[in-house]
C-alpha cells in the first residue's frame, strides 16, 4: 500500500534515504493514521519513527496516544512507549510499553485498565 504524508515541513535526505516531516504530521498507510509533531521515515529499512504528541488511529476505531512510536513492516508492526488507548467502546488502557506483532498480536508491559 502507498503511504500519504502531510506536514508543515519536509526534508528528504537522499544519502540516508530518509524523509523527515515536522509540524502537524499526518501519515496514512493502508488503514492506519499516524499523527505526530515529528516523523522520520527510513525508506531503506521501512521504519517510521514518530515523536511528540503521537496519535495512532486504527481501522477498528481504537485511538492510541504515545510519546514515542517506531513502526516497521509497512506500519503493521512496532513498539510504543507510555501509551494510553481509548477503545471504540470507550474503555481505556494504559501501559509503559506496547508492542504490536504480526497477525495483530499485541503485548503490553506494565498495563492498567
mmCIF file of C-alpha atoms in Angstrom:
data_model
loop_
_atom_site.group_PDB
_atom_site.id
_atom_site.type_symbol
_atom_site.label_atom_id
_atom_site.label_comp_id
_atom_site.label_asym_id
_atom_site.label_seq_id
_atom_site.Cartn_x
_atom_site.Cartn_y
_atom_site.Cartn_z
ATOM 1 C CA UNK A 1 0.000 0.000 0.000
ATOM 2 C CA UNK A 2 1.021 3.558 -0.662
ATOM 3 C CA UNK A 3 1.910 5.986 2.083
ATOM 4 C CA UNK A 4 0.485 9.534 2.204
ATOM 5 C CA UNK A 5 2.304 12.312 4.107
ATOM 6 C CA UNK A 6 1.253 15.829 5.014
ATOM 7 C CA UNK A 7 3.307 18.136 7.238
ATOM 8 C CA UNK A 8 4.393 21.743 7.635
ATOM 9 C CA UNK A 9 7.957 20.907 6.543
ATOM 10 C CA UNK A 10 9.712 18.052 4.746
ATOM 11 C CA UNK A 11 13.380 17.218 4.448
ATOM 12 C CA UNK A 12 14.445 14.497 2.018
ATOM 13 C CA UNK A 13 17.934 13.125 2.696
ATOM 14 C CA UNK A 14 18.823 11.043 -0.347
ATOM 15 C CA UNK A 15 22.135 9.868 1.134
ATOM 16 C CA UNK A 16 20.457 8.361 4.205
ATOM 17 C CA UNK A 17 17.258 7.548 2.302
ATOM 18 C CA UNK A 18 15.156 9.276 4.949
ATOM 19 C CA UNK A 19 12.270 11.692 4.868
ATOM 20 C CA UNK A 20 11.839 13.895 7.941
ATOM 21 C CA UNK A 21 8.464 15.556 8.401
ATOM 22 C CA UNK A 22 7.903 18.174 11.096
ATOM 23 C CA UNK A 23 4.899 20.127 12.281
ATOM 24 C CA UNK A 24 1.344 18.774 12.072
ATOM 25 C CA UNK A 25 2.498 15.488 10.562
ATOM 26 C CA UNK A 26 -0.275 13.241 9.282
ATOM 27 C CA UNK A 27 0.525 9.887 7.681
ATOM 28 C CA UNK A 28 -1.944 7.415 6.227
ATOM 29 C CA UNK A 29 -0.860 3.948 5.169
ATOM 30 C CA UNK A 30 -3.408 1.273 4.451
ATOM 31 C CA UNK A 31 -5.997 1.689 7.231
ATOM 32 C CA UNK A 32 -3.782 3.268 9.882
ATOM 33 C CA UNK A 33 -3.421 7.005 10.531
ATOM 34 C CA UNK A 34 -0.406 8.391 12.388
ATOM 35 C CA UNK A 35 -0.352 11.969 13.716
ATOM 36 C CA UNK A 36 2.744 13.478 15.380
ATOM 37 C CA UNK A 37 4.928 16.548 15.777
ATOM 38 C CA UNK A 38 7.872 14.866 14.033
ATOM 39 C CA UNK A 39 8.227 11.730 11.926
ATOM 40 C CA UNK A 40 11.302 10.201 10.328
ATOM 41 C CA UNK A 41 10.679 7.629 7.610
ATOM 42 C CA UNK A 42 13.668 5.449 6.753
ATOM 43 C CA UNK A 43 12.812 4.261 3.247
ATOM 44 C CA UNK A 44 15.657 1.737 3.048
ATOM 45 C CA UNK A 45 14.696 -0.050 6.299
ATOM 46 C CA UNK A 46 10.938 0.746 6.126
ATOM 47 C CA UNK A 47 10.979 2.187 9.659
ATOM 48 C CA UNK A 48 8.721 5.038 10.748
ATOM 49 C CA UNK A 49 9.746 6.829 13.953
ATOM 50 C CA UNK A 50 7.321 9.346 15.458
ATOM 51 C CA UNK A 51 7.796 11.669 18.431
ATOM 52 C CA UNK A 52 5.806 14.419 20.105
ATOM 53 C CA UNK A 53 2.054 14.182 20.693
ATOM 54 C CA UNK A 54 1.801 10.909 18.799
ATOM 55 C CA UNK A 55 -1.684 9.611 17.985
ATOM 56 C CA UNK A 56 -2.435 6.385 16.111
ATOM 57 C CA UNK A 57 -5.943 5.804 14.816
ATOM 58 C CA UNK A 58 -6.577 2.170 13.928
ATOM 59 C CA UNK A 59 -9.095 0.825 11.444
ATOM 60 C CA UNK A 60 -11.268 -0.628 14.238
ATOM 61 C CA UNK A 61 -11.684 2.798 15.866
ATOM 62 C CA UNK A 62 -9.136 2.398 18.666
ATOM 63 C CA UNK A 63 -7.065 5.529 19.335
ATOM 64 C CA UNK A 64 -3.578 5.189 20.829
ATOM 65 C CA UNK A 65 -1.719 8.134 22.398
ATOM 66 C CA UNK A 66 2.043 7.857 22.927
ATOM 67 C CA UNK A 67 5.222 9.880 23.293
ATOM 68 C CA UNK A 68 7.324 7.615 21.025
ATOM 69 C CA UNK A 69 6.363 5.191 18.247
ATOM 70 C CA UNK A 70 8.513 3.042 15.986
ATOM 71 C CA UNK A 71 6.693 1.155 13.226
ATOM 72 C CA UNK A 72 8.071 -1.411 10.776
ATOM 73 C CA UNK A 73 6.838 -3.762 8.068
ATOM 74 C CA UNK A 74 4.680 -1.173 6.265
ATOM 75 C CA UNK A 75 3.469 0.250 9.604
ATOM 76 C CA UNK A 76 1.923 -3.107 10.585
ATOM 77 C CA UNK A 77 4.312 -3.909 13.459
ATOM 78 C CA UNK A 78 6.161 -1.857 16.002
ATOM 79 C CA UNK A 79 6.560 -0.606 19.529
ATOM 80 C CA UNK A 80 5.390 2.389 21.528
ATOM 81 C CA UNK A 81 6.193 3.827 24.932
ATOM 82 C CA UNK A 82 3.988 5.465 27.564
ATOM 83 C CA UNK A 83 0.703 4.756 25.850
ATOM 84 C CA UNK A 84 -2.948 5.360 26.568
ATOM 85 C CA UNK A 85 -5.549 3.542 24.489
ATOM 86 C CA UNK A 86 -9.151 4.631 24.104
ATOM 87 C CA UNK A 87 -11.043 1.781 22.534
ATOM 88 C CA UNK A 88 -14.034 2.055 20.251
ATOM 89 C CA UNK A 89 -16.314 1.031 23.153
ATOM 90 C CA UNK A 90 -14.807 3.891 25.279
ATOM 91 C CA UNK A 91 -12.878 1.570 27.622
ATOM 92 C CA UNK A 92 -9.334 2.716 28.379
ATOM 93 C CA UNK A 93 -5.941 1.096 28.883
ATOM 94 C CA UNK A 94 -2.538 2.471 29.739
ATOM 95 C CA UNK A 95 0.874 0.822 29.508
ATOM 96 C CA UNK A 96 4.510 1.771 29.824
ATOM 97 C CA UNK A 97 5.404 -0.181 26.695
ATOM 98 C CA UNK A 98 3.322 -1.646 23.883
ATOM 99 C CA UNK A 99 4.404 -3.940 21.051
ATOM 100 C CA UNK A 100 2.336 -4.744 18.000
ATOM 101 C CA UNK A 101 3.418 -8.029 16.440
ATOM 102 C CA UNK A 102 2.404 -9.867 13.280
ATOM 103 C CA UNK A 103 -1.158 -11.146 12.864
ATOM 104 C CA UNK A 104 -2.383 -8.242 15.048
ATOM 105 C CA UNK A 105 -0.943 -9.764 18.252
ATOM 106 C CA UNK A 106 -0.324 -7.097 20.889
ATOM 107 C CA UNK A 107 1.815 -7.205 24.033
ATOM 108 C CA UNK A 108 1.591 -4.595 26.814
ATOM 109 C CA UNK A 109 4.046 -4.181 29.676
ATOM 110 C CA UNK A 110 3.076 -2.556 32.999
ATOM 111 C CA UNK A 111 -0.516 -2.262 31.804
ATOM 112 C CA UNK A 112 -3.518 -0.934 33.721
ATOM 113 C CA UNK A 113 -7.134 -0.703 32.682
#
